[in-house]
Amino acid sequence: MQAIRVHRHGGPEVMTLDDVAAGPPRAGEVRVRHRAIGVNFVDTYFRSGAYAPPALPFIPGNEAAGEILEVGAGVEDFAPGDRVAYVAVLGAYAEARNVDARLVVRLPHAIGFEQAATMMLKGLTAHYLLHRTFSVGAGHTVLIHAAAGGLGLILTQWARHLGARVIGTVGSAAKARLVQARGADHVIDYEREDFAARIREITGGRGVDVVYDGVGRKTFAGSLASLRPLGLLVSHGAASGPVEPFDIALLMQKGSLYATSPQLFTHLENREDVVAMSRHLFDVVASGAVRMTIEASLPLSEAAEAHRLLEGRATSGAMVLIPD
Ligand SMILES: NC(=O)c1ccc[n+]([C@@H]2O[C@H](COP(=O)([O-])OP(=O)(O)OC[C@H]3O[C@@H](n4cnc5c(N)ncnc54)[C@H](OP(=O)(O)O)[C@@H]3O)[C@@H](O)[C@H]2O)c1
């Protein structure tokens, strides 16, 4: 089968389309033929070497949707032909792959393959960030950075659906219009404005209850400055580079703040959670409360172009790769 592989760390050009051997699924695994593969910012961290893959070469990609081809010993929940999607660490930029059945869910008929491939990693992340990391609800004001991005647009819509007041930051006027159209109460272009100062204006000097910050180095100081006393900084990504080491006493000085740096897979340890969180996600999407936005569908062979677009901040919403 064909798969994109990274043989050495570097820019998008290090990804090559290779013929790779594919074996049958092992016990507890299923073999999935991919119909659509999600592209995520985390894929660029593994490619560049910011995150360490288990070995080189490796197949990037962490989410996809398709059909079950074969099930390994001991798998009882799935059968060949089932429409499924999953999130799993690496191995998704391929025509097919074997994956741990614990991380696979059956797709409702209303959810298409492309849509599903944009919502397992990003949608389940939005789920735990809004329901577990902080329980967002009516009366809360939340700040979402890169609100026009793949995760950002889901967070924006879902937080609104939960009754929160949403303030989003974006890097262009076109992105600002999109985020506004998806329900944000306020949108700040952080390339043009001091977002922390604007947050103080918007909140009457109080600050927000929680900041969702996937931008990292560039926004860290402003994010802390945007919080109310006892507010929570959720540092879940580093699109602009990792946050510099900081003195933890800063949290005390800024008003007994909380800070956390969470990741999705901690929340997916138990099969029951994978199933329950996915069902909840599919329900909010099927209800129309959260719409997935697919910016581009590219052939699998154009994975490098997808990474260039993502790292060049040229995209809103999500991108998918389609095997030939
Ligand atoms: N911890 C977790 O569980 C988890 C799970 C999923 C995603 N994440 C993180 O969430 C963030 C969003 O992921 P995503 O896949 O949905 O990506 P994305 O938001 O679609 O793309 C990243 C966005 O970050 C903004 N950005 C600001 N400065 C940037 C810079 N110097 N270089 C590149 N982008 C910059 C850009 O938006 P503007 O142009 O509007 O600034 C860009 O579109 C990432 O940091 C990712 O690692 C974390």
mmCIF file of C-alpha atoms and ligand atoms in Angstrom:
data_model
loop_
_atom_site.group_PDB
_atom_site.id
_atom_site.type_symbol
_atom_site.label_atom_id
_atom_site.label_comp_id
_atom_site.label_asym_id
_atom_site.label_seq_id
_atom_site.Cartn_x
_atom_site.Cartn_y
_atom_site.Cartn_z
ATOM 1 C CA MET A 1 0.000 0.000 0.000
ATOM 2 C CA GLN A 2 1.028 3.619 -0.325
ATOM 3 C CA ALA A 3 1.800 5.756 2.697
ATOM 4 C CA ILE A 4 3.467 9.048 3.472
ATOM 5 C CA ARG A 5 6.650 8.557 5.472
ATOM 6 C CA VAL A 6 9.104 10.796 7.286
ATOM 7 C CA HIS A 7 12.657 9.439 7.016
ATOM 8 C CA ARG A 8 14.373 12.429 8.684
ATOM 9 C CA HIS A 9 13.027 15.428 10.586
ATOM 10 C CA GLY A 10 12.630 18.727 8.771
ATOM 11 C CA GLY A 11 10.205 20.849 6.754
ATOM 12 C CA PRO A 12 7.189 19.588 4.776
ATOM 13 C CA GLU A 13 9.520 18.412 1.973
ATOM 14 C CA VAL A 14 10.824 15.510 4.105
ATOM 15 C CA MET A 15 7.492 13.682 3.641
ATOM 16 C CA THR A 16 7.637 11.140 0.805
ATOM 17 C CA LEU A 17 5.004 8.854 -0.708
ATOM 18 C CA ASP A 18 6.361 5.313 -0.341
ATOM 19 C CA ASP A 19 5.217 1.757 -1.023
ATOM 20 C CA VAL A 20 5.111 0.009 2.324
ATOM 21 C CA ALA A 21 4.344 -3.563 3.300
ATOM 22 C CA ALA A 22 1.124 -4.135 5.243
ATOM 23 C CA GLY A 23 0.438 -7.144 7.440
ATOM 24 C CA PRO A 24 -2.801 -8.443 8.972
ATOM 25 C CA PRO A 25 -4.141 -6.961 12.240
ATOM 26 C CA ARG A 26 -2.754 -8.411 15.474
ATOM 27 C CA ALA A 27 -4.893 -9.456 18.429
ATOM 28 C CA GLY A 28 -7.022 -6.513 19.583
ATOM 29 C CA GLU A 29 -6.486 -4.575 16.338
ATOM 30 C CA VAL A 30 -8.627 -3.847 13.297
ATOM 31 C CA ARG A 31 -7.475 -3.072 9.770
ATOM 32 C CA VAL A 32 -9.092 0.116 8.419
ATOM 33 C CA ARG A 33 -9.183 1.172 4.770
ATOM 34 C CA HIS A 34 -8.950 4.960 4.920
ATOM 35 C CA ARG A 35 -11.449 7.101 3.013
ATOM 36 C CA ALA A 36 -10.322 10.388 4.602
ATOM 37 C CA ILE A 37 -7.421 11.320 6.890
ATOM 38 C CA GLY A 38 -7.406 14.332 9.208
ATOM 39 C CA VAL A 39 -4.536 16.830 9.145
ATOM 40 C CA ASN A 40 -3.612 18.338 12.517
ATOM 41 C CA PHE A 41 -1.047 20.784 13.764
ATOM 42 C CA VAL A 42 0.414 18.057 15.968
ATOM 43 C CA ASP A 43 1.392 16.214 12.752
ATOM 44 C CA THR A 44 3.860 19.031 12.068
ATOM 45 C CA TYR A 45 5.456 18.642 15.546
ATOM 46 C CA PHE A 46 6.231 14.962 14.837
ATOM 47 C CA ARG A 47 7.503 15.777 11.333
ATOM 48 C CA SER A 48 9.791 18.588 12.529
ATOM 49 C CA GLY A 49 11.075 16.623 15.522
ATOM 50 C CA ALA A 50 9.472 18.936 18.137
ATOM 51 C CA TYR A 51 7.734 15.732 19.319
ATOM 52 C CA ALA A 52 9.750 12.520 19.182
ATOM 53 C CA PRO A 53 8.255 9.633 17.168
ATOM 54 C CA PRO A 54 9.086 6.121 18.443
ATOM 55 C CA ALA A 55 11.425 5.589 15.456
ATOM 56 C CA LEU A 56 12.405 6.835 11.988
ATOM 57 C CA PRO A 57 11.019 6.376 9.413
ATOM 58 C CA PHE A 58 7.433 6.743 10.585
ATOM 59 C CA ILE A 59 4.022 7.309 9.038
ATOM 60 C CA PRO A 60 2.539 10.590 10.341
ATOM 61 C CA GLY A 61 -1.126 11.338 11.028
ATOM 62 C CA ASN A 62 -3.315 10.768 14.073
ATOM 63 C CA GLU A 63 -6.926 10.445 12.898
ATOM 64 C CA ALA A 64 -8.855 8.962 9.984
ATOM 65 C CA ALA A 65 -12.167 7.485 8.870
ATOM 66 C CA GLY A 66 -12.965 4.551 6.597
ATOM 67 C CA GLU A 67 -14.151 0.950 6.551
ATOM 68 C CA ILE A 68 -13.043 -2.093 8.505
ATOM 69 C CA LEU A 69 -11.241 -4.555 6.232
ATOM 70 C CA GLU A 70 -10.329 -7.220 8.768
ATOM 71 C CA VAL A 71 -10.475 -7.783 12.522
ATOM 72 C CA GLY A 72 -7.766 -9.325 14.696
ATOM 73 C CA ALA A 73 -8.222 -12.046 17.285
ATOM 74 C CA GLY A 74 -10.399 -11.086 20.232
ATOM 75 C CA VAL A 75 -12.128 -8.125 18.535
ATOM 76 C CA GLU A 76 -15.866 -8.496 18.953
ATOM 77 C CA ASP A 77 -17.202 -4.957 18.486
ATOM 78 C CA PHE A 78 -16.439 -4.672 14.756
ATOM 79 C CA ALA A 79 -16.858 -6.593 11.502
ATOM 80 C CA PRO A 80 -15.546 -6.079 7.941
ATOM 81 C CA GLY A 81 -17.497 -3.323 6.168
ATOM 82 C CA ASP A 82 -18.264 -1.267 9.306
ATOM 83 C CA ARG A 83 -17.948 2.500 8.800
ATOM 84 C CA VAL A 84 -15.585 3.748 11.493
ATOM 85 C CA ALA A 85 -13.285 6.545 12.622
ATOM 86 C CA TYR A 86 -10.486 6.721 15.150
ATOM 87 C CA VAL A 87 -7.810 8.848 16.771
ATOM 88 C CA ALA A 88 -4.456 7.160 17.442
ATOM 89 C CA VAL A 89 -0.831 8.247 17.668
ATOM 90 C CA LEU A 90 0.807 8.174 14.200
ATOM 91 C CA GLY A 91 0.224 5.883 11.219
ATOM 92 C CA ALA A 92 -2.780 7.594 9.598
ATOM 93 C CA TYR A 93 -1.246 9.086 6.395
ATOM 94 C CA ALA A 94 -1.714 5.786 4.559
ATOM 95 C CA GLU A 95 -4.221 3.971 2.361
ATOM 96 C CA ALA A 96 -4.930 1.590 5.242
ATOM 97 C CA ARG A 97 -3.559 0.709 8.666
ATOM 98 C CA ASN A 98 -3.911 -1.588 11.659
ATOM 99 C CA VAL A 99 -5.106 0.211 14.762
ATOM 100 C CA ASP A 100 -5.985 -0.646 18.362
ATOM 101 C CA ALA A 101 -9.740 -1.382 18.365
ATOM 102 C CA ARG A 102 -10.042 0.458 21.722
ATOM 103 C CA LEU A 103 -9.656 3.769 19.861
ATOM 104 C CA VAL A 104 -12.096 2.994 17.026
ATOM 105 C CA VAL A 105 -15.773 3.994 16.972
ATOM 106 C CA ARG A 106 -18.588 3.155 14.578
ATOM 107 C CA LEU A 107 -19.866 6.146 12.595
ATOM 108 C CA PRO A 108 -23.508 7.197 12.640
ATOM 109 C CA HIS A 109 -25.031 7.337 9.116
ATOM 110 C CA ALA A 110 -25.368 11.125 9.342
ATOM 111 C CA ILE A 111 -21.587 11.584 9.622
ATOM 112 C CA GLY A 112 -19.617 11.287 6.375
ATOM 113 C CA PHE A 113 -16.015 10.076 6.118
ATOM 114 C CA GLU A 114 -14.489 13.511 5.457
ATOM 115 C CA GLN A 115 -16.435 15.079 8.290
ATOM 116 C CA ALA A 116 -15.474 12.216 10.621
ATOM 117 C CA ALA A 117 -11.791 12.551 9.726
ATOM 118 C CA THR A 118 -11.845 16.172 10.920
ATOM 119 C CA MET A 119 -13.529 15.525 14.233
ATOM 120 C CA MET A 120 -11.946 12.625 16.091
ATOM 121 C CA LEU A 121 -8.751 14.324 17.270
ATOM 122 C CA LYS A 122 -10.037 17.909 17.221
ATOM 123 C CA GLY A 123 -13.609 17.163 18.327
ATOM 124 C CA LEU A 124 -12.662 14.841 21.194
ATOM 125 C CA THR A 125 -10.089 17.416 22.273
ATOM 126 C CA ALA A 126 -12.769 20.114 22.289
ATOM 127 C CA HIS A 127 -14.928 17.730 24.322
ATOM 128 C CA TYR A 128 -12.423 17.205 27.145
ATOM 129 C CA LEU A 129 -11.236 20.830 27.135
ATOM 130 C CA LEU A 130 -14.791 22.170 27.555
ATOM 131 C CA HIS A 131 -16.215 19.463 29.830
ATOM 132 C CA ARG A 132 -13.313 18.096 31.836
ATOM 133 C CA THR A 133 -10.363 20.503 31.920
ATOM 134 C CA PHE A 134 -12.847 23.278 32.764
ATOM 135 C CA SER A 135 -16.582 22.727 32.928
ATOM 136 C CA VAL A 136 -17.771 25.539 30.643
ATOM 137 C CA GLY A 137 -21.322 26.763 31.063
ATOM 138 C CA ALA A 138 -23.645 29.759 31.164
ATOM 139 C CA GLY A 139 -22.099 32.694 32.987
ATOM 140 C CA HIS A 140 -18.536 31.896 31.913
ATOM 141 C CA THR A 141 -16.453 34.060 29.610
ATOM 142 C CA VAL A 142 -13.863 32.077 27.664
ATOM 143 C CA LEU A 143 -10.963 33.204 25.489
ATOM 144 C CA ILE A 144 -10.111 30.912 22.564
ATOM 145 C CA HIS A 145 -6.887 31.592 20.675
ATOM 146 C CA ALA A 146 -6.597 30.787 16.945
ATOM 147 C CA ALA A 147 -10.391 30.564 16.980
ATOM 148 C CA ALA A 148 -10.595 30.131 13.181
ATOM 149 C CA GLY A 149 -8.371 27.033 13.250
ATOM 150 C CA GLY A 150 -9.483 23.421 13.102
ATOM 151 C CA LEU A 151 -9.809 23.027 16.868
ATOM 152 C CA GLY A 152 -10.626 26.712 17.416
ATOM 153 C CA LEU A 153 -13.805 26.690 15.325
ATOM 154 C CA ILE A 154 -15.100 23.610 17.151
ATOM 155 C CA LEU A 155 -14.284 25.110 20.560
ATOM 156 C CA THR A 156 -15.958 28.386 19.608
ATOM 157 C CA GLN A 157 -19.229 26.811 18.524
ATOM 158 C CA TRP A 158 -19.370 24.278 21.340
ATOM 159 C CA ALA A 159 -18.586 26.835 24.056
ATOM 160 C CA ARG A 160 -21.394 29.036 22.704
ATOM 161 C CA HIS A 161 -23.703 26.029 22.652
ATOM 162 C CA LEU A 162 -22.875 25.479 26.339
ATOM 163 C CA GLY A 163 -23.987 29.028 27.065
ATOM 164 C CA ALA A 164 -20.629 30.754 27.520
ATOM 165 C CA ARG A 165 -19.639 34.169 26.240
ATOM 166 C CA VAL A 166 -16.865 33.521 23.700
ATOM 167 C CA ILE A 167 -14.000 35.792 22.774
ATOM 168 C CA GLY A 168 -11.816 34.511 19.926
ATOM 169 C CA THR A 169 -8.463 35.685 18.624
ATOM 170 C CA VAL A 170 -7.448 35.371 14.960
ATOM 171 C CA GLY A 171 -4.658 36.467 12.621
ATOM 172 C CA SER A 172 -6.632 38.084 9.768
ATOM 173 C CA ALA A 173 -9.826 39.950 8.924
ATOM 174 C CA ALA A 174 -11.168 37.032 6.859
ATOM 175 C CA LYS A 175 -10.688 34.669 9.808
ATOM 176 C CA ALA A 176 -12.395 37.224 12.076
ATOM 177 C CA ARG A 177 -15.489 37.204 9.837
ATOM 178 C CA LEU A 178 -15.644 33.403 9.897
ATOM 179 C CA VAL A 179 -15.351 33.194 13.691
ATOM 180 C CA GLN A 180 -18.004 35.875 14.114
ATOM 181 C CA ALA A 181 -20.294 33.960 11.754
ATOM 182 C CA ARG A 182 -19.806 30.830 13.898
ATOM 183 C CA GLY A 183 -21.115 32.625 16.958
ATOM 184 C CA ALA A 184 -18.229 34.267 18.809
ATOM 185 C CA ASP A 185 -19.383 37.271 20.822
ATOM 186 C CA HIS A 186 -16.136 39.168 20.238
ATOM 187 C CA VAL A 187 -13.232 38.580 17.857
ATOM 188 C CA ILE A 188 -9.809 40.169 18.297
ATOM 189 C CA ASP A 189 -7.141 40.287 15.586
ATOM 190 C CA TYR A 190 -4.075 39.655 17.759
ATOM 191 C CA GLU A 191 -1.752 40.788 14.976
ATOM 192 C CA ARG A 192 -3.213 44.277 15.166
ATOM 193 C CA GLU A 193 -4.401 44.681 18.737
ATOM 194 C CA ASP A 194 -3.097 44.039 22.257
ATOM 195 C CA PHE A 195 -5.554 41.245 22.999
ATOM 196 C CA ALA A 196 -5.072 41.349 26.806
ATOM 197 C CA ALA A 197 -5.952 45.062 26.886
ATOM 198 C CA ARG A 198 -9.060 44.403 24.750
ATOM 199 C CA ILE A 199 -10.095 41.557 27.060
ATOM 200 C CA ARG A 200 -9.991 43.951 30.023
ATOM 201 C CA GLU A 201 -12.212 46.391 28.101
ATOM 202 C CA ILE A 202 -14.691 43.719 27.029
ATOM 203 C CA THR A 203 -14.952 42.193 30.527
ATOM 204 C CA GLY A 204 -15.134 45.517 32.360
ATOM 205 C CA GLY A 205 -11.695 44.961 33.915
ATOM 206 C CA ARG A 206 -12.498 41.510 35.355
ATOM 207 C CA GLY A 207 -10.782 39.142 32.912
ATOM 208 C CA VAL A 208 -11.956 35.802 31.529
ATOM 209 C CA ASP A 209 -12.639 32.588 33.445
ATOM 210 C CA VAL A 210 -10.552 30.375 31.188
ATOM 211 C CA VAL A 211 -8.121 30.806 28.280
ATOM 212 C CA TYR A 212 -7.692 28.020 25.718
ATOM 213 C CA ASP A 213 -4.225 28.644 24.316
ATOM 214 C CA GLY A 214 -2.927 26.443 21.494
ATOM 215 C CA VAL A 215 -0.659 29.204 20.169
ATOM 216 C CA GLY A 216 1.959 28.938 22.932
ATOM 217 C CA ARG A 217 5.023 31.149 23.081
ATOM 218 C CA LYS A 218 3.511 34.182 21.361
ATOM 219 C CA THR A 219 0.374 34.419 23.499
ATOM 220 C CA PHE A 220 1.468 33.044 26.894
ATOM 221 C CA ALA A 221 2.082 36.357 28.690
ATOM 222 C CA GLY A 222 -1.075 37.948 27.275
ATOM 223 C CA SER A 223 -3.112 34.886 28.210
ATOM 224 C CA LEU A 224 -2.084 35.155 31.877
ATOM 225 C CA ALA A 225 -2.831 38.885 31.761
ATOM 226 C CA SER A 226 -6.340 38.151 30.404
ATOM 227 C CA LEU A 227 -7.483 35.956 33.313
ATOM 228 C CA ARG A 228 -9.632 36.897 36.273
ATOM 229 C CA PRO A 229 -8.297 36.029 39.751
ATOM 230 C CA LEU A 230 -8.426 32.224 40.173
ATOM 231 C CA GLY A 231 -8.845 31.851 36.404
ATOM 232 C CA LEU A 232 -7.426 28.902 34.441
ATOM 233 C CA LEU A 233 -4.851 28.939 31.655
ATOM 234 C CA VAL A 234 -5.151 25.845 29.468
ATOM 235 C CA SER A 235 -1.953 25.602 27.442
ATOM 236 C CA HIS A 236 -2.814 22.807 25.012
ATOM 237 C CA GLY A 237 -0.533 23.578 22.093
ATOM 238 C CA ALA A 238 2.368 25.548 20.696
ATOM 239 C CA ALA A 239 1.636 26.601 17.109
ATOM 240 C CA SER A 240 3.995 29.582 17.516
ATOM 241 C CA GLY A 241 6.607 27.582 19.463
ATOM 242 C CA PRO A 242 6.784 26.204 23.010
ATOM 243 C CA VAL A 243 6.114 28.401 26.035
ATOM 244 C CA GLU A 244 9.374 29.603 27.631
ATOM 245 C CA PRO A 245 10.147 28.249 31.116
ATOM 246 C CA PHE A 246 8.529 30.526 33.717
ATOM 247 C CA ASP A 247 8.567 31.130 37.466
ATOM 248 C CA ILE A 248 5.522 29.423 38.977
ATOM 249 C CA ALA A 249 5.212 32.297 41.486
ATOM 250 C CA LEU A 250 3.887 34.313 38.513
ATOM 251 C CA LEU A 251 0.578 32.491 38.991
ATOM 252 C CA MET A 252 0.427 33.737 42.591
ATOM 253 C CA GLN A 253 1.324 37.304 41.620
ATOM 254 C CA LYS A 254 -1.331 37.448 38.897
ATOM 255 C CA GLY A 255 -4.154 36.457 41.236
ATOM 256 C CA SER A 256 -3.804 32.821 42.337
ATOM 257 C CA LEU A 257 -4.178 31.620 38.759
ATOM 258 C CA TYR A 258 -4.267 27.978 37.684
ATOM 259 C CA ALA A 259 -2.410 26.590 34.685
ATOM 260 C CA THR A 260 -2.522 23.193 33.028
ATOM 261 C CA SER A 261 -1.079 21.581 29.912
ATOM 262 C CA PRO A 262 -3.379 18.703 29.001
ATOM 263 C CA GLN A 263 -3.373 16.155 26.208
ATOM 264 C CA LEU A 264 -6.123 14.074 24.606
ATOM 265 C CA PHE A 265 -4.778 10.564 25.115
ATOM 266 C CA THR A 266 -4.874 10.826 28.911
ATOM 267 C CA HIS A 267 -8.645 11.105 28.462
ATOM 268 C CA LEU A 268 -8.898 8.108 26.142
ATOM 269 C CA GLU A 269 -7.338 5.442 28.373
ATOM 270 C CA ASN A 270 -10.675 3.705 28.919
ATOM 271 C CA ARG A 271 -12.771 2.278 26.087
ATOM 272 C CA GLU A 272 -15.932 3.520 27.865
ATOM 273 C CA ASP A 273 -14.644 7.104 27.659
ATOM 274 C CA VAL A 274 -13.732 6.778 23.961
ATOM 275 C CA VAL A 275 -17.271 5.580 23.202
ATOM 276 C CA ALA A 276 -19.116 8.030 25.486
ATOM 277 C CA MET A 277 -17.119 11.090 24.396
ATOM 278 C CA SER A 278 -17.481 10.177 20.692
ATOM 279 C CA ARG A 279 -21.227 9.676 21.060
ATOM 280 C CA HIS A 280 -21.549 13.064 22.742
ATOM 281 C CA LEU A 281 -19.478 14.643 19.953
ATOM 282 C CA PHE A 282 -21.531 12.999 17.186
ATOM 283 C CA ASP A 283 -24.727 14.189 18.896
ATOM 284 C CA VAL A 284 -23.705 17.855 19.006
ATOM 285 C CA VAL A 285 -22.599 17.671 15.368
ATOM 286 C CA ALA A 286 -25.788 15.891 14.268
ATOM 287 C CA SER A 287 -27.867 18.503 16.141
ATOM 288 C CA GLY A 288 -26.232 21.257 14.070
ATOM 289 C CA ALA A 289 -24.873 23.014 17.183
ATOM 290 C CA VAL A 290 -21.291 22.379 16.022
ATOM 291 C CA ARG A 291 -20.494 22.455 12.297
ATOM 292 C CA MET A 292 -17.275 20.976 10.958
ATOM 293 C CA THR A 293 -15.560 23.260 8.451
ATOM 294 C CA ILE A 294 -13.454 21.529 5.814
ATOM 295 C CA GLU A 295 -11.036 24.051 4.330
ATOM 296 C CA ALA A 296 -9.488 21.667 1.810
ATOM 297 C CA SER A 297 -9.500 18.031 0.701
ATOM 298 C CA LEU A 298 -6.150 17.155 -0.847
ATOM 299 C CA PRO A 299 -4.866 13.878 -2.291
ATOM 300 C CA LEU A 300 -2.754 11.898 0.194
ATOM 301 C CA SER A 301 0.258 12.486 -2.071
ATOM 302 C CA GLU A 302 -0.055 16.244 -1.323
ATOM 303 C CA ALA A 303 0.478 15.930 2.429
ATOM 304 C CA ALA A 304 3.468 18.289 2.216
ATOM 305 C CA GLU A 305 1.266 21.006 0.724
ATOM 306 C CA ALA A 306 -1.233 20.526 3.554
ATOM 307 C CA HIS A 307 1.554 21.085 6.101
ATOM 308 C CA ARG A 308 2.766 24.189 4.236
ATOM 309 C CA LEU A 309 -0.736 25.668 4.342
ATOM 310 C CA LEU A 310 -1.217 24.848 8.025
ATOM 311 C CA GLU A 311 2.152 26.193 9.174
ATOM 312 C CA GLY A 312 1.734 29.225 6.913
ATOM 313 C CA ARG A 313 -1.469 30.122 8.828
ATOM 314 C CA ALA A 314 -3.286 29.989 5.492
ATOM 315 C CA THR A 315 -6.150 27.763 6.664
ATOM 316 C CA SER A 316 -9.399 28.129 8.558
ATOM 317 C CA GLY A 317 -11.164 25.034 9.813
ATOM 318 C CA ALA A 318 -9.775 21.599 9.042
ATOM 319 C CA MET A 319 -8.032 19.832 6.162
ATOM 320 C CA VAL A 320 -8.302 16.213 5.072
ATOM 321 C CA LEU A 321 -6.156 13.986 2.859
ATOM 322 C CA ILE A 322 -7.879 11.543 0.507
ATOM 323 C CA PRO A 323 -6.097 8.326 -0.519
ATOM 324 C CA ASP A 324 -6.088 7.879 -4.342
HETATM 325 N N1 LIG B 1 -3.291 19.058 23.768
HETATM 326 C C1 LIG B 1 -4.202 18.502 22.993
HETATM 327 O O1 LIG B 1 -4.920 17.570 23.398
HETATM 328 C C2 LIG B 1 -4.398 19.042 21.600
HETATM 329 C C3 LIG B 1 -5.225 18.378 20.690
HETATM 330 C C4 LIG B 1 -5.459 18.969 19.434
HETATM 331 C C5 LIG B 1 -4.813 20.155 19.101
HETATM 332 N N2 LIG B 1 -3.966 20.729 19.994
HETATM 333 C C6 LIG B 1 -3.269 21.992 19.677
HETATM 334 O O2 LIG B 1 -4.258 22.946 19.340
HETATM 335 C C7 LIG B 1 -3.693 23.881 18.410
HETATM 336 C C8 LIG B 1 -4.595 23.955 17.183
HETATM 337 O O3 LIG B 1 -4.483 22.739 16.431
HETATM 338 P P1 LIG B 1 -5.138 22.609 14.971
HETATM 339 O O4 LIG B 1 -4.681 21.313 14.421
HETATM 340 O O5 LIG B 1 -6.590 22.906 15.050
HETATM 341 O O6 LIG B 1 -4.386 23.772 14.154
HETATM 342 P P2 LIG B 1 -4.984 25.150 13.586
HETATM 343 O O7 LIG B 1 -5.564 25.920 14.731
HETATM 344 O O8 LIG B 1 -5.865 24.856 12.432
HETATM 345 O O9 LIG B 1 -3.691 25.875 13.064
HETATM 346 C C9 LIG B 1 -2.863 26.594 13.946
HETATM 347 C C10 LIG B 1 -3.263 28.073 13.999
HETATM 348 O O10 LIG B 1 -2.446 28.698 14.983
HETATM 349 C C11 LIG B 1 -2.343 30.064 14.680
HETATM 350 N N3 LIG B 1 -0.958 30.530 14.807
HETATM 351 C C12 LIG B 1 -0.555 31.580 15.551
HETATM 352 N N4 LIG B 1 0.752 31.764 15.439
HETATM 353 C C13 LIG B 1 1.213 30.823 14.594
HETATM 354 C C14 LIG B 1 2.508 30.526 14.085
HETATM 355 N N5 LIG B 1 3.596 31.228 14.431
HETATM 356 N N6 LIG B 1 2.630 29.496 13.211
HETATM 357 C C15 LIG B 1 1.560 28.765 12.867
HETATM 358 N N7 LIG B 1 0.294 29.011 13.340
HETATM 359 C C16 LIG B 1 0.142 30.030 14.199
HETATM 360 C C17 LIG B 1 -2.843 30.251 13.236
HETATM 361 O O11 LIG B 1 -4.109 30.932 13.312
HETATM 362 P P3 LIG B 1 -4.154 32.545 13.151
HETATM 363 O O12 LIG B 1 -3.606 32.851 11.786
HETATM 364 O O13 LIG B 1 -5.577 32.884 13.311
HETATM 365 O O14 LIG B 1 -3.266 33.084 14.237
HETATM 366 C C18 LIG B 1 -2.998 28.837 12.723
HETATM 367 O O15 LIG B 1 -4.035 28.736 11.785
HETATM 368 C C19 LIG B 1 -2.274 23.377 18.119
HETATM 369 O O16 LIG B 1 -1.375 24.037 18.980
HETATM 370 C C20 LIG B 1 -2.346 21.918 18.488
HETATM 371 O O17 LIG B 1 -1.097 21.371 18.809
HETATM 372 C C21 LIG B 1 -3.752 20.196 21.235
#
